[in-house]
Coordinates of C-alpha atoms and ligand atoms in Angstrom, one line a residue:
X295 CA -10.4 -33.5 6.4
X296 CA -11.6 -29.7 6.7
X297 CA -11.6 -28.4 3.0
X298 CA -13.2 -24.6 3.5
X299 CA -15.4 -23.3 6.6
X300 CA -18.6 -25.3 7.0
X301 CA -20.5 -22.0 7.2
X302 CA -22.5 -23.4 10.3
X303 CA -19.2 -23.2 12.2
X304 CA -18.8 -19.6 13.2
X305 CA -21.0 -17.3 10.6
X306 CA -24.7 -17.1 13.1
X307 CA -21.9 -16.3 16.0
X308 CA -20.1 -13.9 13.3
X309 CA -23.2 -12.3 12.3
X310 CA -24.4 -11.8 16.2
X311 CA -20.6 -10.1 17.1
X312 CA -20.8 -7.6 13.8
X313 CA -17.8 -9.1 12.8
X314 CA -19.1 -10.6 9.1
X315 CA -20.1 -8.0 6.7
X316 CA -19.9 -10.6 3.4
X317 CA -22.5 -13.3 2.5
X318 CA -19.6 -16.1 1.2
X319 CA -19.9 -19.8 0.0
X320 CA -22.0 -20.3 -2.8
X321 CA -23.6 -23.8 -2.5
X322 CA -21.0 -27.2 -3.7
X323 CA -22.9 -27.2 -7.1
X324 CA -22.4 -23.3 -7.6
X325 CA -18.3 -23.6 -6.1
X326 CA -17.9 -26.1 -9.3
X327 CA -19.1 -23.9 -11.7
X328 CA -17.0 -21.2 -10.2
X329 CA -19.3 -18.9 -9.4
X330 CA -17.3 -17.0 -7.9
X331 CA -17.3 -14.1 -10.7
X332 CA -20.5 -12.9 -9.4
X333 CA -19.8 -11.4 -6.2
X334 CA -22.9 -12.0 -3.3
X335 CA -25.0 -8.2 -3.0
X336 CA -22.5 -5.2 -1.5
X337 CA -23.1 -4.5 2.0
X338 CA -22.9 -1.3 3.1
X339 CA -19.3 0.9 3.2
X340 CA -17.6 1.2 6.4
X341 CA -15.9 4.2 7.5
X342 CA -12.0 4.2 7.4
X343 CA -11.8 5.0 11.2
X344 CA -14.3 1.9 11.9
X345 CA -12.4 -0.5 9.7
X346 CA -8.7 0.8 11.0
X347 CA -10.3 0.3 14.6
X348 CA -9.4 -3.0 15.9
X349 CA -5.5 -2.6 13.5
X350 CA -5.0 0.3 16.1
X351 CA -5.6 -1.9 19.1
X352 CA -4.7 -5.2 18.0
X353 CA -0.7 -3.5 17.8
X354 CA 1.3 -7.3 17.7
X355 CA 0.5 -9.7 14.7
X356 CA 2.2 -13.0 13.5
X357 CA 3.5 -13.5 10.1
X358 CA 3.5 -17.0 8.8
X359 CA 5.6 -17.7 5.6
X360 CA 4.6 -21.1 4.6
X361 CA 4.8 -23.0 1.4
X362 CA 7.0 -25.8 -0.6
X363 CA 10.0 -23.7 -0.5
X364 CA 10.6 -25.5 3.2
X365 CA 11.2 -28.2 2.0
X366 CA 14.5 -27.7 0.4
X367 CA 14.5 -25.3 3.5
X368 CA 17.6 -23.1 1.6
X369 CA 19.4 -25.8 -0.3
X370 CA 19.2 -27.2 -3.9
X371 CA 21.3 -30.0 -4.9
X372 CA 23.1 -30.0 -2.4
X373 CA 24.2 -26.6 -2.2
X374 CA 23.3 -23.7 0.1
X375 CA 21.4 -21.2 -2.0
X376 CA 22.1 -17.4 -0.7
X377 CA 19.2 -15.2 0.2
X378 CA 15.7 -15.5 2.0
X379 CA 14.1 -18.9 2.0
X380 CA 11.6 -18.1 0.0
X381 CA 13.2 -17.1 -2.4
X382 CA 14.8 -20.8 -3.8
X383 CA 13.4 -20.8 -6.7
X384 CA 14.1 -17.9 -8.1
X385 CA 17.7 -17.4 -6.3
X386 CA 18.6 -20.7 -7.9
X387 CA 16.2 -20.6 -10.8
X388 CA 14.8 -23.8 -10.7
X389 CA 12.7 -24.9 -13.7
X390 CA 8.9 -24.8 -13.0
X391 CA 8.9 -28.8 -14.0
X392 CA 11.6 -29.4 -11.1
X393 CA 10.2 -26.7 -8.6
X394 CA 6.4 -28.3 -9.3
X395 CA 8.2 -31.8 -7.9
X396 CA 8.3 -30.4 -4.4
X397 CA 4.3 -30.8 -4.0
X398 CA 4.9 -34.2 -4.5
X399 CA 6.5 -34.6 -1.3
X400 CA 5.5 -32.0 0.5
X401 CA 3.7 -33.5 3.7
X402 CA 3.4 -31.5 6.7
X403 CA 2.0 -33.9 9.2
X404 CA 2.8 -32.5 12.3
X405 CA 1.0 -29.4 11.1
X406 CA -1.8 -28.5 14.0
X407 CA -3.4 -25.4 13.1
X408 CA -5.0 -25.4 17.1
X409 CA -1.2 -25.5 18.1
X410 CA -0.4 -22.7 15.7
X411 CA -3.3 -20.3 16.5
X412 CA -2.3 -21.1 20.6
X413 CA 1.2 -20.0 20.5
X414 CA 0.1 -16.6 18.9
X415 CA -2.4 -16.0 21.3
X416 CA 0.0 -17.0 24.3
X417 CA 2.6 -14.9 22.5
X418 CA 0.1 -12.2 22.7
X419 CA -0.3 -11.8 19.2
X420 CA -4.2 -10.7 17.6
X421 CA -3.8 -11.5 14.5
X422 CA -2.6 -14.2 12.1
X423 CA -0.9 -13.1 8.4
X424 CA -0.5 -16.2 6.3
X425 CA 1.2 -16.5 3.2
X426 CA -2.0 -18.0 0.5
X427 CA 0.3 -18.0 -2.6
X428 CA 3.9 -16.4 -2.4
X429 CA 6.0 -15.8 -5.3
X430 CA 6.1 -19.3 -6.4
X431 CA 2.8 -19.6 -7.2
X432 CA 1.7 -22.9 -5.0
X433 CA -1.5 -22.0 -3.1
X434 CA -1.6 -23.0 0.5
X435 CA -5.5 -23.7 0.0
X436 CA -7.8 -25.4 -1.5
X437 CA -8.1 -23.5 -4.8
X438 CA -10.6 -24.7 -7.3
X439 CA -9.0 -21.7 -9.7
X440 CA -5.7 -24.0 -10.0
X441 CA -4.8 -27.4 -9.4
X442 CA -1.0 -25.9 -8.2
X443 CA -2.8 -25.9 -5.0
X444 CA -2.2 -27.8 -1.2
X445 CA -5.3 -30.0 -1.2
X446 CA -4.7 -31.0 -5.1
X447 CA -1.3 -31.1 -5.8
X448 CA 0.4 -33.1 -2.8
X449 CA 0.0 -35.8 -0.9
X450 CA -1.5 -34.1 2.4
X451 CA -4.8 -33.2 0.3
X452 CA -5.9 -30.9 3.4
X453 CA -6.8 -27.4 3.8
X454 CA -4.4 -25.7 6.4
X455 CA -6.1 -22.1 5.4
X456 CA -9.3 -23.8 6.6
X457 CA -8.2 -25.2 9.7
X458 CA -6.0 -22.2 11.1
X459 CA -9.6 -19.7 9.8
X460 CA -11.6 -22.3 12.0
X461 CA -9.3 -21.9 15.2
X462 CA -8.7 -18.5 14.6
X463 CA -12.2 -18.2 15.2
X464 CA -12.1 -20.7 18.4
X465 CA -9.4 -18.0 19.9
X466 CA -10.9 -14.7 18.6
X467 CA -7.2 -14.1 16.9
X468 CA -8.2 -12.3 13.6
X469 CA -7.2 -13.8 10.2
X470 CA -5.5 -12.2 7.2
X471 CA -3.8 -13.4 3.8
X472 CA -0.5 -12.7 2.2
X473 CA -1.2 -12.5 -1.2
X474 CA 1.6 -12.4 -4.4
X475 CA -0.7 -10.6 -6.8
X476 CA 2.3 -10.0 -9.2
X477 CA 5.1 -12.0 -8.8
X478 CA 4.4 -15.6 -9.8
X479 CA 7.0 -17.5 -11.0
X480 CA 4.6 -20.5 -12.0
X481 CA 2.6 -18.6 -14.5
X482 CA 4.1 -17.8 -17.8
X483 CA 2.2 -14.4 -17.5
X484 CA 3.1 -13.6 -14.0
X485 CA 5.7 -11.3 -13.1
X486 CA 9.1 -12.2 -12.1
X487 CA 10.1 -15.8 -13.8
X488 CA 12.2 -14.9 -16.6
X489 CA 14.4 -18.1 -16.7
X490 CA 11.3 -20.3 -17.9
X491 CA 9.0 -17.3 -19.5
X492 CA 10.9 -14.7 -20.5
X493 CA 11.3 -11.4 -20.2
X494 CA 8.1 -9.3 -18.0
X495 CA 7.7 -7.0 -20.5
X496 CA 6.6 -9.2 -23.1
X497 CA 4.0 -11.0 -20.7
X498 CA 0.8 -10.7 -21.1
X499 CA 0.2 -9.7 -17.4
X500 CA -3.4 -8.9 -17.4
X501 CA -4.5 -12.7 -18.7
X502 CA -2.3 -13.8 -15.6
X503 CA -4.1 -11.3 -13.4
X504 CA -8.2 -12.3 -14.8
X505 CA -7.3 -16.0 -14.5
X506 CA -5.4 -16.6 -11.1
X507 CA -4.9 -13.8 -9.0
X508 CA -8.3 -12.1 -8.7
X509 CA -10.8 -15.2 -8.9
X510 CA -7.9 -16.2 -6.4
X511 CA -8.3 -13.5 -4.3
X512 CA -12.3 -13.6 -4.8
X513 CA -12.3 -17.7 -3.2
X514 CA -9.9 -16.6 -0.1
X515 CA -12.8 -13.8 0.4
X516 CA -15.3 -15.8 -0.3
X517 CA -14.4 -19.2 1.8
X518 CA -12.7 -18.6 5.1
X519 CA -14.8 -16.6 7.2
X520 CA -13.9 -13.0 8.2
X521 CA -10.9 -11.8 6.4
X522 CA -9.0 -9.3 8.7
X523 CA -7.0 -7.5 6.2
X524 CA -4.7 -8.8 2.9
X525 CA -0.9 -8.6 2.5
X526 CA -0.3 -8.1 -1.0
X527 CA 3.4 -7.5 -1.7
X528 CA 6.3 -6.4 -4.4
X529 CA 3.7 -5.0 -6.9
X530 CA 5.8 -5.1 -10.2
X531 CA 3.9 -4.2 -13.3
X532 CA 0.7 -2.9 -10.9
X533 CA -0.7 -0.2 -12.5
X534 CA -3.0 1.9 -9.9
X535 CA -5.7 0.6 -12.7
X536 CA -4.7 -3.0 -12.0
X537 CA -4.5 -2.4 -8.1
X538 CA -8.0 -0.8 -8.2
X539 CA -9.6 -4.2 -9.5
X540 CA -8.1 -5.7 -6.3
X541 CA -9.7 -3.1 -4.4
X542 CA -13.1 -3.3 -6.1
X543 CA -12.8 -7.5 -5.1
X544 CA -12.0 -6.9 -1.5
X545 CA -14.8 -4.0 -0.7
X546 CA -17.3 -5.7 -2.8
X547 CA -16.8 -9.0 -0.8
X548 CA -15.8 -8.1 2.7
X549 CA -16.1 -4.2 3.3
X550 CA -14.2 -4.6 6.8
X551 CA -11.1 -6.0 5.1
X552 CA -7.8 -4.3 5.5
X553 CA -5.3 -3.8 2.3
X554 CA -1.8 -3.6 3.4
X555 CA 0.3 -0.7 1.9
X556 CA 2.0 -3.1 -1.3
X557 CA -0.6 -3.3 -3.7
X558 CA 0.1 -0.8 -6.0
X559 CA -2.9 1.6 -5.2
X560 CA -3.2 3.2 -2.0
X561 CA -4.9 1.0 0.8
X562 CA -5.2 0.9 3.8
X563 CA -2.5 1.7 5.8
X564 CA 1.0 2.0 4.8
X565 CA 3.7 -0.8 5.5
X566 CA 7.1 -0.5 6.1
X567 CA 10.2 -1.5 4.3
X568 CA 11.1 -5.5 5.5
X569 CA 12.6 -5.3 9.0
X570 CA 12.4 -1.6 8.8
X571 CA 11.6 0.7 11.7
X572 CA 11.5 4.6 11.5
X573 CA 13.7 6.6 13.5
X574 CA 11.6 8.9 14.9
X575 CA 7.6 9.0 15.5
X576 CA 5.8 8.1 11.9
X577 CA 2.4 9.7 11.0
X578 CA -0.5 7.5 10.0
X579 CA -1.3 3.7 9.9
X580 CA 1.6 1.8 9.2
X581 CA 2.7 -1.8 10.1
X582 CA 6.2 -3.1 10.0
X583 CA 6.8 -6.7 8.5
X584 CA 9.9 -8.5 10.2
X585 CA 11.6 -11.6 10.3
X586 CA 12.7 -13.5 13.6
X587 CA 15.8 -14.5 12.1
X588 CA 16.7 -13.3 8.9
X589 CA 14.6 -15.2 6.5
X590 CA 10.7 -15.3 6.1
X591 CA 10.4 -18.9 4.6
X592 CA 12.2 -21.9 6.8
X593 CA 16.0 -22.4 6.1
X594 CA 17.4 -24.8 8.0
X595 CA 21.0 -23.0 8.7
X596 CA 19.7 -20.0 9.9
X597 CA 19.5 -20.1 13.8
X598 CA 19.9 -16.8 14.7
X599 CA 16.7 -15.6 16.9
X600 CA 16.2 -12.6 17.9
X601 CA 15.8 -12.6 21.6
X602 CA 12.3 -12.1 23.4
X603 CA 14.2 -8.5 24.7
X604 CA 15.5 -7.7 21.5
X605 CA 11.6 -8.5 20.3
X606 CA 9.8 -6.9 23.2
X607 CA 11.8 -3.6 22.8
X608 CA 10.9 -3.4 18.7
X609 CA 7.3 -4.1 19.7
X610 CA 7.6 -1.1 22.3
X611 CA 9.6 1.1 19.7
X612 CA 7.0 0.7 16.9
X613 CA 4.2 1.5 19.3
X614 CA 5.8 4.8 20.5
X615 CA 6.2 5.5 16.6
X616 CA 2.8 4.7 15.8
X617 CA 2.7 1.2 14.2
X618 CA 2.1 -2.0 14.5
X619 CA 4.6 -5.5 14.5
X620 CA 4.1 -8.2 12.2
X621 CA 6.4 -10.5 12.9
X622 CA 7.2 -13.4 11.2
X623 CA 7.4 -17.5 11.3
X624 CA 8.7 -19.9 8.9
X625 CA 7.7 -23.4 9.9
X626 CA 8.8 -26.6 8.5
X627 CA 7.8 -28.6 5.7
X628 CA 6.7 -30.7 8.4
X629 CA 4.3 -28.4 9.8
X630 CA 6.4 -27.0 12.7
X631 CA 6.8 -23.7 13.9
X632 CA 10.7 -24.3 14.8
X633 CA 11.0 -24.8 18.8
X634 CA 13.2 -21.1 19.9
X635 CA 11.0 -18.6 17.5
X636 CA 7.8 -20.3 19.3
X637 CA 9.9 -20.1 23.0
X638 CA 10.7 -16.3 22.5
X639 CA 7.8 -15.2 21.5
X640 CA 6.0 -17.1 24.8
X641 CA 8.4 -15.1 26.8
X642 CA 7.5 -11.7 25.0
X643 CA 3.9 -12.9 25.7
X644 CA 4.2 -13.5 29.1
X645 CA 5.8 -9.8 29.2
X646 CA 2.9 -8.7 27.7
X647 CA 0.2 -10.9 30.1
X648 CA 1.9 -7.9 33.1
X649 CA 2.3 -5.2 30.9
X650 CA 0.0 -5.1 28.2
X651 CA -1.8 -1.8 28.9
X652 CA 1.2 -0.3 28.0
X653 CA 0.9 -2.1 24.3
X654 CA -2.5 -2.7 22.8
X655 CA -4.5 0.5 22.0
X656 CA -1.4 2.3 23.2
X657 CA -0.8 5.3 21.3
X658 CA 2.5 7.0 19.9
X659 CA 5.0 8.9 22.2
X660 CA 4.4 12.9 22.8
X661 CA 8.3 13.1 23.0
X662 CA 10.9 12.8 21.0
X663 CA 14.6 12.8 23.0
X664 CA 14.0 9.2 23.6
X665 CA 14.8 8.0 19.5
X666 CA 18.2 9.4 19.6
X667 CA 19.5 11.9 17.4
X668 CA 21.8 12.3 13.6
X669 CA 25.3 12.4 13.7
X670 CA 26.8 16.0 13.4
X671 CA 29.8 13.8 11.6
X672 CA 29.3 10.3 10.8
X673 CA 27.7 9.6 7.5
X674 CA 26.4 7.0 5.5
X675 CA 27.3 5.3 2.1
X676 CA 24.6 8.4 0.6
X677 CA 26.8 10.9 2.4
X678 CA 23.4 11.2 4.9
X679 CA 23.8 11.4 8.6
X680 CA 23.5 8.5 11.0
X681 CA 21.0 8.1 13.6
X682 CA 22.3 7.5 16.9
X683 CA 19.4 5.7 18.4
X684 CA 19.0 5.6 21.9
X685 CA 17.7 2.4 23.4
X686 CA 17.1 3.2 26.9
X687 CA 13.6 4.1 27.0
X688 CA 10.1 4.5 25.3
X689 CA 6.9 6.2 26.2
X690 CA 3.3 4.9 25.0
X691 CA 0.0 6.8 25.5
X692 CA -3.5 6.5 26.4
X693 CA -5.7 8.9 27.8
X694 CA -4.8 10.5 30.8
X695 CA -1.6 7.7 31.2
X696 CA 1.8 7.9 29.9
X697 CA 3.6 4.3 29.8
X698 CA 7.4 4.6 30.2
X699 CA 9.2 0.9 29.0
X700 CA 12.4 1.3 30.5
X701 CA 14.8 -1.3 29.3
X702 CA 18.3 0.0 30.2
X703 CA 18.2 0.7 34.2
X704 CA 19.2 4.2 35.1
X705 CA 21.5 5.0 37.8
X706 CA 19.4 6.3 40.8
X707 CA 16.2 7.3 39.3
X708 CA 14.3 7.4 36.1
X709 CA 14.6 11.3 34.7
X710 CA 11.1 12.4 33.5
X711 CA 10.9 14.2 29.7
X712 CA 10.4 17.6 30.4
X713 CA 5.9 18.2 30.4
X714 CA 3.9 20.5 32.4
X715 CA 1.4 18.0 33.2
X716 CA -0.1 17.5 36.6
X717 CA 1.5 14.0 37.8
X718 CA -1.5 12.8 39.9
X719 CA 0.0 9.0 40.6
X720 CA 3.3 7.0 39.3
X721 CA 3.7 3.0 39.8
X722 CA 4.8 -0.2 38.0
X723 CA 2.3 -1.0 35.8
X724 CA 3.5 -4.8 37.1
X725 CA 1.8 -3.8 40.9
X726 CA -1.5 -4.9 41.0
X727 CA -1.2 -2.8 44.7
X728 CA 0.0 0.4 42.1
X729 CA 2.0 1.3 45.0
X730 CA 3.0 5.3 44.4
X731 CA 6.8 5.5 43.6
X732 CA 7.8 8.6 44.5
X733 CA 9.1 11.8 42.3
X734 CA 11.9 14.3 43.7
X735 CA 12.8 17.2 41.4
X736 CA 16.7 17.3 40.9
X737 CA 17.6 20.6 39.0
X738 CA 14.3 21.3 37.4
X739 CA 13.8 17.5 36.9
X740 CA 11.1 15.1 37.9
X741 CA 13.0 12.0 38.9
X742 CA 10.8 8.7 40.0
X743 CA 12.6 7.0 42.3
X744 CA 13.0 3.4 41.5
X745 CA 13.7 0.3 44.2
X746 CA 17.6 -1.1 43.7
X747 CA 16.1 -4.4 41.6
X748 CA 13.7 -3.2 39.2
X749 CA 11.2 -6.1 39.1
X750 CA 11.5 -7.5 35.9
X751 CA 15.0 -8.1 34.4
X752 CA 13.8 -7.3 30.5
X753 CA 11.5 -4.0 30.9
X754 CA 9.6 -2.4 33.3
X755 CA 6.9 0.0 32.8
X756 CA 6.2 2.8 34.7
X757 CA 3.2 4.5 34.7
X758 CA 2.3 7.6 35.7
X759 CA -1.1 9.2 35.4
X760 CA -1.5 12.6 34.6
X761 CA -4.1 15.5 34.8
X762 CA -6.3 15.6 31.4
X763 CA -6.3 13.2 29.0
X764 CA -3.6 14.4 26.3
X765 CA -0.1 15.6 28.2
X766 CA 1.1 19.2 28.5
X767 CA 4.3 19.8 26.4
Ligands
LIG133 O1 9.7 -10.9 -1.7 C1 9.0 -10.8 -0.5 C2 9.6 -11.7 0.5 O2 9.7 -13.0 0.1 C3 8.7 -11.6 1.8 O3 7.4 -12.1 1.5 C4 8.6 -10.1 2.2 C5 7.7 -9.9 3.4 O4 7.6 -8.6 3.7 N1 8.1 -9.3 1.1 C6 8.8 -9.4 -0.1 C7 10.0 -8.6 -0.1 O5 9.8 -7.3 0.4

């Protein structure tokens, strides 16, 4: 079985495309004697615009949470465990001894990283986040830095990592890592396992940090190809010191690399709380991590999907904000990506196979009526006001175009946002024929006029192209 990329795979095609910046995989004799402290020579900086480049079109990603925790899949003994998948060990705090057991059984046969990598590209996803250690410790590769690792510790002894970077590849979906870099409840010096190791405090955090997680970080840099960006998450104890060594790993080994906004120093682009979406239009790079259901790792008694209209509008609402989705997957312990997230997120792909002009590259919405407005009297639990969102509409931009998603049908016509824009042509972006709909002004308002049965029955875009490139407020 594939353990790492045979560098022949993809690197002269890599190297051709200006996609591979790093020089990775040290011969077999040089990999044993872990020579992986000496990072290959520093290529040459990129600029922040080129590296945020393909982020900004790319728009949709997939989240995979994957690790041993599926296989009690939210219950211990019997009992349902509270809480995020995920989360099992520490929710029910499970002795490192018992928790190290899972790998034992932990056999995901069905796994087909070919069948993974094809539902994110029919979902119309661009890149792949996959969870390379979570807080448990238990790497999802073939780490020679621990032996709590896929390939060593269970009876699969394959590489999924390698397999999904190689079809990746195949599909030109990019490839990124989560990464725990501070929580990890298998180390007695990682953060977060008090019921084995004691309190954090007393740790001594930086031993954990020299030993696993940066010559951990340096191998999933070094062996899988092109790394699109790294997730790192919940950054307890991560002085900006600390978070700087990460950084110093990732732009000495792969200058292109992203760093997600949970590090502990500044990186890349900013990410959002879980499942959390701003009100209103959001400055900057930022990405939002979500869940399909309402866990990140499998659990076998959640069910509860969220629709491919409840997906599609989120992906259209963070667009018109200025972000991108990174929502998430939890397959089984048996390698499955559970049957109705993969069926919604088809659907939302085929969606996006008509309408995807409106969605990668898109930018964020000159307007601002659409999001909804505060309360003048209800309040939250911080005595704050509530948003009201409004859930009709969004707009999405490119040069020249405004995109209008309309997901709730309006009642004769579709009212234009006030602009002053010249409207040179309106039509469904779902016409091939772009046959013109046509605008009356009702009271000072630019009304399309819209057919009785809008074509599709989850969203329609309508675009309509304007004079100049940037719209006249
Ligand atoms: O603790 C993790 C959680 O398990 C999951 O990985 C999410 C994904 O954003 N991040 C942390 C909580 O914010």
């Amino acid at each position: 079985m594939l353990t790492r990329l045979p560098k022949s795979t993809f690197m002269p095609l890599l190297f051709a495309a200006g996609l591979w910046v790093a020089t990775p995989q040290p011969s077999a004799a040089a990999d044993k004697a872990m020579a992986l402290a000496d990072p290959p020579p520093q290529p040459a900086m990129l600029s922040h615009e080129e590296k945020m480049k393909w982020f900004r079109e790319a728009k949709f990603g997939l989240f995979i949470h994957w690790g041993l925790y599926a296989l009690p899949a939210g219950e211990w003994k019997g009992q349902p465990v509270p809480g995020i998948g995920e989360w099992i060990m520490n929710r029910a705090q499970i002795p490192v001894k018992e928790y190290e057991q899972l790998a034992k059984k932990f056999k995901p046969v069905k796994f087909n990283a070919e069948q993974w990598v094809q539902m994110a590209e029919d979902a119309g996803m661009k890149y792949i986040v996959i969870t390379s250690k979570h807080h448990d410790g238990f790497a999802m590769y073939h780490s020679q830095v621990s032996k709590y690792n896929i390939h060593d510790a269970t009876p699969f002894h394959r590489d999924p990592i390698a397999e999904l970077a190689q079809a990746c590849a195949k599909h030109h979906i990019r490839f990124g890592f989560y990464y725990s870099q501070a929580q990890d409840w298998h180390e007695p010096n990682g953060a977060g396992n008090t019921w084995d190791f004691g309190a954090d405090d007393q740790k001594d955090f930086d031993q954990y940090l020299r030993t696993k997680a940066e010559p951990q970080v340096k191998e999933l840099l070094s062996f899988y190809g092109p790394v699109c960006l790294i997730w790192f998450d919940t950054p307890r104890m991560m002085t900006k010191e600390r978070g700087q060594r990460f950084v110093d790993i990732v732009q000495s080994l792969q200058p292109a690399c992203l760093i997600d906004g949970r590090l502990g120093t500044a990186g890349d682009y900013t990410s959002t709380g879980d499942n959390a979406i701003p009100e209103v239009n959001k400055e900057g790079d930022w990405e939002t991590p979500a869940t399909i259901n309402h866990t990140w790792g499998f659990k076998k008694d959640d069910q509860d999907w969220k629709s491919p209209g409840e997906i599609t509008f989120k992906l259209v609402d963070i667009i018109s904000k200025g972000g991108n989705y990174l929502l998430n997957v939890g397959p089984t312990s048996q390698g499955i990506i559970p049957q109705a997230s993969q069926d919604n997120l088809r659907a939302v792909g085929r969606w996006l196979k008509v309408n995807g002009d409106a969605v990668y590259g898109a930018g964020r919405s000159p307007f601002t009526d659409e999001y909804g407005e505060y309360s003048s009297h209800l309040k939250d639990r911080t005595n704050n006001p509530i948003f009201l969102a409004r859930t009709d509409w969004r707009c999405t931009t490119k040069p020249g175009k405004l995109y209008f998603t309309i997901f709730k049908t309006p009642r004769g016509g579709f009212d234009l946002p006030a602009f002053k824009s010249f409207i040179r042509k309106v039509y469904f972006l779902s016409d091939p024929k772009q046959t013109e709909l046509h605008i009356e002004a009702v009271n000072g308002i630019r009304v399309v006029q819209l057919p009785r049965n809008l074509p599709d029955a989850m969203a329609n875009v309508i675009v309509v192209e304007i004079e100049g490139e940037q719209v006249e407020l």
